[in-house]
Coordinates of C-alpha atoms (C1' of nucleotides) in Angstrom, one line a residue:
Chain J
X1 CA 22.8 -24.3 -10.5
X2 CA 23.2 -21.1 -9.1
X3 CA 20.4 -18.4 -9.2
X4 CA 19.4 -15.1 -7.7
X5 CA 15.9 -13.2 -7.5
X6 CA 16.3 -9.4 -8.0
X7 CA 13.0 -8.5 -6.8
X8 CA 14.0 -10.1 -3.5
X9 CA 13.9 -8.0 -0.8
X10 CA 17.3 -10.4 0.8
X11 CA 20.5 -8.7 -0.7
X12 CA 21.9 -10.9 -3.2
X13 CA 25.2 -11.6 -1.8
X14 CA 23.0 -13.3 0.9
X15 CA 21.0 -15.4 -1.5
X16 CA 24.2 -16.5 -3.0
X17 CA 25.6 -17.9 0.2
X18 CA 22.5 -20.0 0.7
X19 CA 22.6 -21.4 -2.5
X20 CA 26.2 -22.6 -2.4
X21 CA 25.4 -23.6 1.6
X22 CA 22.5 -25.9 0.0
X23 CA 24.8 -27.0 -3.3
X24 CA 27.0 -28.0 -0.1
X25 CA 24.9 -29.8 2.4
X26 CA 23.3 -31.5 -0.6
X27 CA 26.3 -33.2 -1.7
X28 CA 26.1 -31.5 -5.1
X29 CA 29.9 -29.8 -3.7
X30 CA 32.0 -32.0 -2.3
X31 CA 35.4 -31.4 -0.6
X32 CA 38.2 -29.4 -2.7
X33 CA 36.1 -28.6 -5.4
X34 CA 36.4 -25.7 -7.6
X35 CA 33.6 -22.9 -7.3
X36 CA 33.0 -21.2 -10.8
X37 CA 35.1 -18.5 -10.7
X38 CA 33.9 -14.3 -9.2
X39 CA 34.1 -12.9 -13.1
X40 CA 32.1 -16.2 -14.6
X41 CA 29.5 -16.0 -12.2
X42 CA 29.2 -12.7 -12.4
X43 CA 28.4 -12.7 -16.1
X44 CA 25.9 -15.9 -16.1
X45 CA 24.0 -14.1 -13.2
X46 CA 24.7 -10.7 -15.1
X47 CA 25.0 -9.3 -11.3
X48 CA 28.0 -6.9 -10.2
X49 CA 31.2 -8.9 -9.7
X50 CA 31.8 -7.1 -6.2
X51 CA 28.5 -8.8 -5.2
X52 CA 30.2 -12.3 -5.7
X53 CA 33.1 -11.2 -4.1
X54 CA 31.2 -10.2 -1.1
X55 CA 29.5 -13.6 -0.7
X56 CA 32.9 -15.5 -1.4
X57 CA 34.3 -13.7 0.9
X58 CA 31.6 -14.1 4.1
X59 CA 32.2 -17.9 2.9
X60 CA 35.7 -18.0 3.0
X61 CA 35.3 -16.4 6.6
X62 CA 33.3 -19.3 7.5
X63 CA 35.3 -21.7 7.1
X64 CA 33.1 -23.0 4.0
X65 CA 35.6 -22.3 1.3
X66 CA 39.2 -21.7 0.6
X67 CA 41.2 -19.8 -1.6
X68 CA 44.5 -21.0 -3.6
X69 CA 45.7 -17.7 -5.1
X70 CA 45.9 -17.5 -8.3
X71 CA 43.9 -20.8 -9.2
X72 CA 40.5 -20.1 -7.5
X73 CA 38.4 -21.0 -4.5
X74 CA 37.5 -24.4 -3.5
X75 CA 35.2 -26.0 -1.0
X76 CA 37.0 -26.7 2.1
X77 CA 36.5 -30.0 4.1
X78 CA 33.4 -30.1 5.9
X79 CA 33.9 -29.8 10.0
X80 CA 30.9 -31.0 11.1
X81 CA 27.5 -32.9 9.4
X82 CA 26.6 -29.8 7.6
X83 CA 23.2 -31.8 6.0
X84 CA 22.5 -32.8 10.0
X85 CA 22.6 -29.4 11.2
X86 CA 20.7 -28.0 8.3
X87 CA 17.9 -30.7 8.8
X88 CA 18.2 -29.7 12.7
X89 CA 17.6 -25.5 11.4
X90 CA 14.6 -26.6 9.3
X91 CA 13.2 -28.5 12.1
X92 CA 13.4 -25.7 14.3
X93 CA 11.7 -23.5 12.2
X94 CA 9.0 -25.7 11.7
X95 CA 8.3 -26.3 15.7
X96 CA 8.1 -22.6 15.7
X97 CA 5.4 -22.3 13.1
X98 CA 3.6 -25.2 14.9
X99 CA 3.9 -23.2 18.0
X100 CA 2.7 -19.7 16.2
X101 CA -0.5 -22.0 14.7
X102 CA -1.6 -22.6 18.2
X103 CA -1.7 -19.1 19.0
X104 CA -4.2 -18.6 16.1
X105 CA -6.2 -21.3 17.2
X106 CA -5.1 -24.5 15.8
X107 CA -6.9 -27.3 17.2
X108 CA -6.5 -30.6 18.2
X109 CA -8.4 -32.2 14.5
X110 CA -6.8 -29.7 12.3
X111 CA -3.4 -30.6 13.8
X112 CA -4.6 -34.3 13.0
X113 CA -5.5 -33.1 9.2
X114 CA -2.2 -31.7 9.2
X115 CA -0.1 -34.7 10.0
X116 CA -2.0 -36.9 7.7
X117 CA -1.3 -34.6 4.8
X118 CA 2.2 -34.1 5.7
X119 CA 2.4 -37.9 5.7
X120 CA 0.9 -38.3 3.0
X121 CA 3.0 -35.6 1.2
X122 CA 6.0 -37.3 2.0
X123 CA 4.8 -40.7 0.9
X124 CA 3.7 -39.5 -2.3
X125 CA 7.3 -38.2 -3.2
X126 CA 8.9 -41.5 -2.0
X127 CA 7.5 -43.4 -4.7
Chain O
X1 CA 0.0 -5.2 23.9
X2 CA 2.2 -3.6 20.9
X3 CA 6.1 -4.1 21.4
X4 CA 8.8 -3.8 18.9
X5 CA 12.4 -5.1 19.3
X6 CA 14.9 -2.7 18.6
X7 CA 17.9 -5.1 18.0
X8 CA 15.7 -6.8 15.5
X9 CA 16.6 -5.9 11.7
X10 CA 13.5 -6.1 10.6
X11 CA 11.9 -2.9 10.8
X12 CA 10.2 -1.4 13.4
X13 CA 7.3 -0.5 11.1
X14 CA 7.1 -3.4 10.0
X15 CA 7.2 -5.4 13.2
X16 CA 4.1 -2.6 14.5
X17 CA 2.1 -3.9 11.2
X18 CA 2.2 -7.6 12.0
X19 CA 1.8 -6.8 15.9
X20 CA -1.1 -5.8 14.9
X21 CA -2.3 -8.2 12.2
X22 CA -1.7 -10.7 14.6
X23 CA -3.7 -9.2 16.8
X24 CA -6.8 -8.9 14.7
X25 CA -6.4 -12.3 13.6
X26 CA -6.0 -13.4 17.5
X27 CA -9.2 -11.8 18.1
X28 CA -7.6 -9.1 20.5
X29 CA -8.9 -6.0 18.5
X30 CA -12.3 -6.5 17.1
X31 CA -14.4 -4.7 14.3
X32 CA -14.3 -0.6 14.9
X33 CA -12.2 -1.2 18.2
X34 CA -9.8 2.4 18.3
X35 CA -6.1 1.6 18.0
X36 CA -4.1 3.9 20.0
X37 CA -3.3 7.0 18.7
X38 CA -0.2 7.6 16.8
X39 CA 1.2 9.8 19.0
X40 CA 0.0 8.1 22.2
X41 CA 1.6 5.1 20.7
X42 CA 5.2 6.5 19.8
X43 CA 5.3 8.0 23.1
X44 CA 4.6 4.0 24.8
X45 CA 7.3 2.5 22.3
X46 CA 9.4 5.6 22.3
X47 CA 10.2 5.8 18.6
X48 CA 9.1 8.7 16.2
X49 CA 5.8 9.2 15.6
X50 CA 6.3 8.9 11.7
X51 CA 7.2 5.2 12.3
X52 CA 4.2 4.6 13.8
X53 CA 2.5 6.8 11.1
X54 CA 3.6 4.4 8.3
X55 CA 2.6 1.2 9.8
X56 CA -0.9 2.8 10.2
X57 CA -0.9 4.2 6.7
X58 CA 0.1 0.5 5.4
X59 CA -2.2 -1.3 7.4
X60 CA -4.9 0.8 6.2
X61 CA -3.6 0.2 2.8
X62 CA -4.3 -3.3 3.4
X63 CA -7.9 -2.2 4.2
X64 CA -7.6 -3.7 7.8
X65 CA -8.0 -0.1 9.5
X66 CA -9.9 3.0 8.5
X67 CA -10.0 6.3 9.5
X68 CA -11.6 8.8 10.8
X69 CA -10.1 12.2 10.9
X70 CA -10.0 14.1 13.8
X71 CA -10.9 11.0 15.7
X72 CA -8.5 8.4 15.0
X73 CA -8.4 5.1 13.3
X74 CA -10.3 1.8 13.9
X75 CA -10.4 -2.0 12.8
X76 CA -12.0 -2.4 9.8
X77 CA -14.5 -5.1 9.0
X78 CA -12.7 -8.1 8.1
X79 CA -13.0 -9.2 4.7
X80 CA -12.8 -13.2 5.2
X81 CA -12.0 -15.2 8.0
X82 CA -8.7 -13.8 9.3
X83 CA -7.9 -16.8 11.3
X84 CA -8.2 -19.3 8.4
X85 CA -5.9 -17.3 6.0
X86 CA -3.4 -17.3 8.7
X87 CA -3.3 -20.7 9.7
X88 CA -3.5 -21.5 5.6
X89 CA -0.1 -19.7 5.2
X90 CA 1.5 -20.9 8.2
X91 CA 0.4 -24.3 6.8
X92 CA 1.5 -23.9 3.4
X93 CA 5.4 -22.7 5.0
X94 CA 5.8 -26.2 6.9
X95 CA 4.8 -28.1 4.0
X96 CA 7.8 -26.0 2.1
X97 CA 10.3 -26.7 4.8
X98 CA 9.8 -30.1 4.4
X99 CA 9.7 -30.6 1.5
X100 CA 12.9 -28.5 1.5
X101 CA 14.0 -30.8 4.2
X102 CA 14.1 -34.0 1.7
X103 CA 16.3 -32.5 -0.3
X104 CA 18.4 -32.5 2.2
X105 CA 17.5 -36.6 3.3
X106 CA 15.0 -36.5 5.3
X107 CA 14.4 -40.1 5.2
X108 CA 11.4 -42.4 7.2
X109 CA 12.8 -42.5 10.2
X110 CA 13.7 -38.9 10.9
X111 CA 10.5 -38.1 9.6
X112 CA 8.8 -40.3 11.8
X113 CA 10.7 -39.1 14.6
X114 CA 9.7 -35.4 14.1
X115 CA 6.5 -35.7 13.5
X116 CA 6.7 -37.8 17.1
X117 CA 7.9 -34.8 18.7
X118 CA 5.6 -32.5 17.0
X119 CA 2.4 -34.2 18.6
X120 CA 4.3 -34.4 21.8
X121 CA 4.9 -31.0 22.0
X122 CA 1.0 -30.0 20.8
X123 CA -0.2 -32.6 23.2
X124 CA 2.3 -31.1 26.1
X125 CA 0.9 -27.9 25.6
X126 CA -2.8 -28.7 25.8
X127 CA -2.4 -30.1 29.1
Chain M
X1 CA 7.8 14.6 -18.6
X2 CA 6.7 14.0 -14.5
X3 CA 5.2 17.4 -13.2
X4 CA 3.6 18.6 -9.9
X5 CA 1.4 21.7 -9.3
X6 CA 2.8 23.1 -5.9
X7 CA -0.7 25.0 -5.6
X8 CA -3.3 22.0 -5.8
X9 CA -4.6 20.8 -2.5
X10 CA -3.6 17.4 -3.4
X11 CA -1.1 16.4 -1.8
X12 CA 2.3 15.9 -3.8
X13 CA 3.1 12.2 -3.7
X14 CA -0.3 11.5 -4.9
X15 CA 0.1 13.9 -7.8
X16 CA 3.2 11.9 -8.8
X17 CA 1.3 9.2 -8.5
X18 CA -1.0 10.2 -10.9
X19 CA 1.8 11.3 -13.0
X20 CA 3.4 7.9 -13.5
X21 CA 0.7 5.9 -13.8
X22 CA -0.9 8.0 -16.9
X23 CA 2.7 7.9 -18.4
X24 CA 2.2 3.7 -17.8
X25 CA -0.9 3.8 -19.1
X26 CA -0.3 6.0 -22.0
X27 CA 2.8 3.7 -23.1
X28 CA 5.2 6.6 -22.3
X29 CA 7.0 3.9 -19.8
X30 CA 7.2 0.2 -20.7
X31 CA 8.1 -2.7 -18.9
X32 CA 11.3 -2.9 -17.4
X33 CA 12.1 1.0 -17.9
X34 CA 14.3 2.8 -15.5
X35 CA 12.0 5.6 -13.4
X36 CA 14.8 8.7 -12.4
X37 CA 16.2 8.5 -9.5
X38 CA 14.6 9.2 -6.0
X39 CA 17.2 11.9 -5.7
X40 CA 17.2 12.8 -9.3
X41 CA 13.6 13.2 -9.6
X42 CA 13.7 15.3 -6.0
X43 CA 16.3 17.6 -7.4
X44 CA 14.4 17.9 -10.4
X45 CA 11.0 19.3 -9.2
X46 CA 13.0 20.9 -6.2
X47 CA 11.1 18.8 -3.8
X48 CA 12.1 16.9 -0.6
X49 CA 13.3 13.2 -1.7
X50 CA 11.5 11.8 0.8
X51 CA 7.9 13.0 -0.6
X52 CA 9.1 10.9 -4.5
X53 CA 10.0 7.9 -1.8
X54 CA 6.7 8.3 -0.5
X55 CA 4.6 8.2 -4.0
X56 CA 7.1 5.2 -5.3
X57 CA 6.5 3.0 -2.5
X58 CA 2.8 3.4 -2.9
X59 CA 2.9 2.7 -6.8
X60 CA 5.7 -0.7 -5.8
X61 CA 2.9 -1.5 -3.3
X62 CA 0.0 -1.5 -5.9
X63 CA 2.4 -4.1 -8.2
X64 CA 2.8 -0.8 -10.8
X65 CA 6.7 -0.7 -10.2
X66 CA 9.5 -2.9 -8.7
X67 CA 12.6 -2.1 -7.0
X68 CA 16.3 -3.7 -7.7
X69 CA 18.6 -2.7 -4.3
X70 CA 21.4 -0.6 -5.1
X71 CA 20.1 -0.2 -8.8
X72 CA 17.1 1.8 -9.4
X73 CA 13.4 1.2 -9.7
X74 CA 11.9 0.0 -13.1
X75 CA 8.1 -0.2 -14.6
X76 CA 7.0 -4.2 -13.9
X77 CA 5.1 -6.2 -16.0
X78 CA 1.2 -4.9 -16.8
X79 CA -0.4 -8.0 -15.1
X80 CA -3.8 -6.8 -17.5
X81 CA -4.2 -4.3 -20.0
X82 CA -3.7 -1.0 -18.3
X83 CA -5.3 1.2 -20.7
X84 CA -8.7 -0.5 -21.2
X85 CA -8.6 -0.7 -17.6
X86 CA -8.1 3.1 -17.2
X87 CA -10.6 4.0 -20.4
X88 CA -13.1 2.1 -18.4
X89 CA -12.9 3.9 -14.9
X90 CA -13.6 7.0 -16.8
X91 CA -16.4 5.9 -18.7
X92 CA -18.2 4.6 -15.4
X93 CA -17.1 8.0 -14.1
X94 CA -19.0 9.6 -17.0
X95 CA -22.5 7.2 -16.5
X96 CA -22.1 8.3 -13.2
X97 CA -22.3 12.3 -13.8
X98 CA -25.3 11.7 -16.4
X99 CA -27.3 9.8 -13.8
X100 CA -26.6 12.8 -11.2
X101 CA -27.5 15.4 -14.1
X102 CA -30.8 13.5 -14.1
X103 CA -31.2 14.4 -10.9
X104 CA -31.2 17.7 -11.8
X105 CA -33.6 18.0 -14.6
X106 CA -31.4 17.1 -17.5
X107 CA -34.1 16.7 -20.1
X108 CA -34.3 15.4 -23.9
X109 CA -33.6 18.4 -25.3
X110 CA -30.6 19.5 -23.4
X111 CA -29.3 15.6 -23.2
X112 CA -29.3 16.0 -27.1
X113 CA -27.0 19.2 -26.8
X114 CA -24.8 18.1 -24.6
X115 CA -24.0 14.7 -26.9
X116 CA -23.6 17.3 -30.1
X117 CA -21.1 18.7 -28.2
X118 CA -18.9 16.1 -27.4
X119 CA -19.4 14.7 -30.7
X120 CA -18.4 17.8 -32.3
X121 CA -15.4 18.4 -29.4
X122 CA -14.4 14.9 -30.5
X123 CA -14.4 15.6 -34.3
X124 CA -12.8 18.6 -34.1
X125 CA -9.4 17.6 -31.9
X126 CA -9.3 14.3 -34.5
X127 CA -9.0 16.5 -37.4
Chain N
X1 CA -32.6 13.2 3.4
X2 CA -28.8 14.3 4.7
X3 CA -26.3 11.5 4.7
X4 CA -22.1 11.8 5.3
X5 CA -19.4 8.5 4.9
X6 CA -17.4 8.8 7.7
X7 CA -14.9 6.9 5.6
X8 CA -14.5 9.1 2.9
X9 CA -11.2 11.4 2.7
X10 CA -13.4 14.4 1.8
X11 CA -14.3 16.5 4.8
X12 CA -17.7 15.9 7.0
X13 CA -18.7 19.8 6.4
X14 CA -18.1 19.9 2.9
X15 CA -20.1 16.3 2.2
X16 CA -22.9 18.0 4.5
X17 CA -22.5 21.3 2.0
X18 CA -22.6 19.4 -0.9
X19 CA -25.5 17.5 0.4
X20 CA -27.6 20.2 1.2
X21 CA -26.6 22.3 -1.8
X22 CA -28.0 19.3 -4.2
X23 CA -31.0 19.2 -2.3
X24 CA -31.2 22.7 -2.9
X25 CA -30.9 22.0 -6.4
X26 CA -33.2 19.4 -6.8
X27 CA -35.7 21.5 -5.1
X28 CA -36.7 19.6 -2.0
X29 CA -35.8 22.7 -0.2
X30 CA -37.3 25.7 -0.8
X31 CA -36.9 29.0 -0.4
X32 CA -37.5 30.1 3.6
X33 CA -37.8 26.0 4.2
X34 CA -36.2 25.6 7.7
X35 CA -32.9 23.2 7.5
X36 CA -32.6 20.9 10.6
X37 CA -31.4 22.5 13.9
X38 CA -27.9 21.9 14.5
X39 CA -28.0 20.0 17.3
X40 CA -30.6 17.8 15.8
X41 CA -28.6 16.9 12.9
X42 CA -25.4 16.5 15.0
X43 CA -27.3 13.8 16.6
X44 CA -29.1 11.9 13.4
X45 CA -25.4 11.7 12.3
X46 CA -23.7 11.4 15.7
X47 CA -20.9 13.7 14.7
X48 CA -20.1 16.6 16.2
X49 CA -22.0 19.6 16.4
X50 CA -18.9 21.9 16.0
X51 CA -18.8 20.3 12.1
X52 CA -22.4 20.9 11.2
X53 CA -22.4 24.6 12.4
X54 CA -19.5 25.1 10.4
X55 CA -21.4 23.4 7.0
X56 CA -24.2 26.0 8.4
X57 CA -22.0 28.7 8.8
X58 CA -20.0 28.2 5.0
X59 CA -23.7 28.1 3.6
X60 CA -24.6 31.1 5.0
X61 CA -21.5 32.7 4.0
X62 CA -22.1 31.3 0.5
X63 CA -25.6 33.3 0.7
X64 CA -27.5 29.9 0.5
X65 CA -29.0 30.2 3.7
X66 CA -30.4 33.0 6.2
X67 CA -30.1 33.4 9.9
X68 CA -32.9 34.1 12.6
X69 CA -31.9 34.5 15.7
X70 CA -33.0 32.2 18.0
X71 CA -35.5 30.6 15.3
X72 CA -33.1 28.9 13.4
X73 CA -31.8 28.8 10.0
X74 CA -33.5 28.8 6.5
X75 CA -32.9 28.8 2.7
X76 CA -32.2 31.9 1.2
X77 CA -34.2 33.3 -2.0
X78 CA -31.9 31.4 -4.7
X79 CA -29.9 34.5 -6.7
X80 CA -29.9 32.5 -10.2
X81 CA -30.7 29.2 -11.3
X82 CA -29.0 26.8 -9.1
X83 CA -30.1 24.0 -11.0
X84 CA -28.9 25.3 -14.4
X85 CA -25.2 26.4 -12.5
X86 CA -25.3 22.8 -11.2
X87 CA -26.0 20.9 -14.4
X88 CA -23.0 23.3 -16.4
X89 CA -20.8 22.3 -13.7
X90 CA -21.5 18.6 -14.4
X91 CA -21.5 19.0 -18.2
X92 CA -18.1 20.4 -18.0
X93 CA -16.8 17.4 -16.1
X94 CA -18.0 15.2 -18.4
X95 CA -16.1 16.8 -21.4
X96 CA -13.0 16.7 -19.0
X97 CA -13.0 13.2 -18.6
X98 CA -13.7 12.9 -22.4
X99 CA -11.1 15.0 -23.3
X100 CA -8.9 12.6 -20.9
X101 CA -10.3 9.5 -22.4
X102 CA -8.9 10.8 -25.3
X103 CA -5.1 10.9 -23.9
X104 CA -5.5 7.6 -23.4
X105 CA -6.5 6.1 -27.1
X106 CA -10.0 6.7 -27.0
X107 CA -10.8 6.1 -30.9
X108 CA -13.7 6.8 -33.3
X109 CA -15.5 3.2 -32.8
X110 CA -15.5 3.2 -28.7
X111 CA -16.9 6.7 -28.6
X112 CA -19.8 5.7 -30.6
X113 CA -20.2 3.0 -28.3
X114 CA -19.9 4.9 -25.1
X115 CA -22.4 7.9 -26.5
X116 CA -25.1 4.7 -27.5
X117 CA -24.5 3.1 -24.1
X118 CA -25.5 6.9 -22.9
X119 CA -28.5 7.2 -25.1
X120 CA -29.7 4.2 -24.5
X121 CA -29.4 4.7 -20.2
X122 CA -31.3 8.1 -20.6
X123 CA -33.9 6.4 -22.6
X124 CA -34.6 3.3 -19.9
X125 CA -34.9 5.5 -17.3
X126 CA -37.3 8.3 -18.5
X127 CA -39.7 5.1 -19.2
Chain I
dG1 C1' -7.2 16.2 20.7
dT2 C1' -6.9 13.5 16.1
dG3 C1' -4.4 12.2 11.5
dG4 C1' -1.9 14.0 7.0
dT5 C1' 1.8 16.1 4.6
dC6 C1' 6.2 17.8 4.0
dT7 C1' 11.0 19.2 5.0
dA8 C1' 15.7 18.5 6.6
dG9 C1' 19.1 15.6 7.6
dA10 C1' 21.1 11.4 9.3
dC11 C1' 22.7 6.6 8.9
dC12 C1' 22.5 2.1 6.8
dA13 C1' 22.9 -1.6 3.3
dC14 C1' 23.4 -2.9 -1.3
dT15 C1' 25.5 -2.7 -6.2
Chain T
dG1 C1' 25.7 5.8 -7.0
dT2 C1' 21.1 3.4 -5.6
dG3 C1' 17.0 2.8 -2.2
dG4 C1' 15.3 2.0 2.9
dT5 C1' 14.6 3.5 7.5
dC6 C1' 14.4 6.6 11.1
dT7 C1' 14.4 11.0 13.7
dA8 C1' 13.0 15.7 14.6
dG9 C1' 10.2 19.1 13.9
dA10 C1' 7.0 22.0 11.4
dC11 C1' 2.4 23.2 9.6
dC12 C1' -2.2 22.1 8.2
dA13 C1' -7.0 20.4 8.4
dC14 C1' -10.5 18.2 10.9
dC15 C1' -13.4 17.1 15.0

DNA sequence: GTGGTCTAGACCACT
DNA sequence: GTGGTCTAGACCACC
């Protein structure tokens, strides 16, 4: 469920958050369940356990997890529509490339050939 | 024409070398146009020559400057059509996010809705 | 096993260069190896660390070496055969010197002593 | 007749010294010939005349060329056989990249290869 | 003037 | 410990 790219330039402890923000916002972890624990994890990703500490920990200071001493850290209750806000991020990123296209010249029909295979894209993977 | 943002962690080499990629690709500097000398160029951004050294040295890496010594260092001829690879790969990054953005539900009417603003805000800007 | 000759005109980093890609190519290093240390290798041939950054960067920029943060740098994956590769360049290098000697008046005669030579160069280090 | 790559990494003077050092070889200049004024030449290769004069200077100090004042600059009486210095100098480079081949698994069967393909080139091209 | 190489040393992030 | 970036400054070769 988890996994990490070494040759990644993004430290690892970053990639890790990601992946549990994503497990998160895609419903995969729900509310007050358990996250495998910082010595497991560290063996199946045969990565330094201190790395997993660090990402819990940045987690925990979110607000994105909590820890019950002794037993393990769980996901805390979500305080907002984490899936609507990530969906809002993603479309702001895309606006942005749109915007950087035009600077390198995207016109009016290849924005048109654009949307249609976007559309299409999208269709495609409904079925 | 050439700015760098010191606050931004990426680096400042880094931020020189696709300054000026997107330059080239912009059409701003064409074939066996001089870029400013290294020197002349730290002393404008007022950072260490040896920055600007390395973005050079990597740019000509890439083959999209040569050299010559003792007079400086020019665009190089460009190998394909510049624009078109660039406007390929900012392509191929919206189709990722959202495809990215269905596993998070995107569903028909969201879709529909960005897409909406999307041509709005190509449209808007043509005007 | 990596050496440099502080009195050739070429320039350090590229000799290193050199250096580690005939110990790839040779089979000394295989895939996933650890190279030594930036600052191992620096102490080592009582050089300045930055000049071993310098030639690895250029050999993990021509895809020869990758880089784990915090870790090391290890020998990546051949993407062809290396050696064959490297066998080749010399050969053309070789055509290349013959067709200049023709230039110069290479005739039958000496063309026949020259390939005795090698031939008997070549016997002679086999035995 | 004299040509230089203003993108190679070798020096402009030396490429004009090798230049005119193989023509000497080849014999289309002969003794007392006049070499082209420096200005001249400074022009037909729009570099600077500085760079030819010191080519013109190296020669002369190499005894390859004479001086008249005010005349111009010619091509000494050669002192030994240029040509046969020339083609030794080439042979031995050839058995250096042999001998390097050899580091890198060069076996019995592709060295009978390589020396046909070689026999076989000088043949075509003395028909 | 131009670029190229190298040293020395600092500071940072990551494991 | 590892590598990555940057600065400061020196020296060289070339044009």
């Amino acid at each position: 469920m988890i996994t990490v790219d070494y040759k990644d330039r993004t430290p690892i402890y970053e990639q890790i958050i990601k992946n549990i923000e994503n497990l998160i916002a895609m419903g995969v972890f729900e509310q007050d369940d358990k996250l495998p624990s910082i010595r497991q994890l560290a063996i199946d990703l045969s990565i330094n356990p201190n790395t997993i500490q660090k990402a819990y920990t940045k987690l925990e200071d979110m607000g994105l997890i909590y820890t019950i001493k002794g037993v393990g850290k769980f996901i805390s209750k979500p305080n907002c529509d984490t899936k609507a806000l990530k969906l809002q991020s993603i479309f702001k990123n895309i606006e942005e490339n749109f915007s950087q296209a035009k600077t390198f010249g995207l016109d009016q029909k290849l924005f048109d050939d654009w949307i249609d295979t976007l559309r299409r894209n999208f269709n495609d993977s409904c079925d």
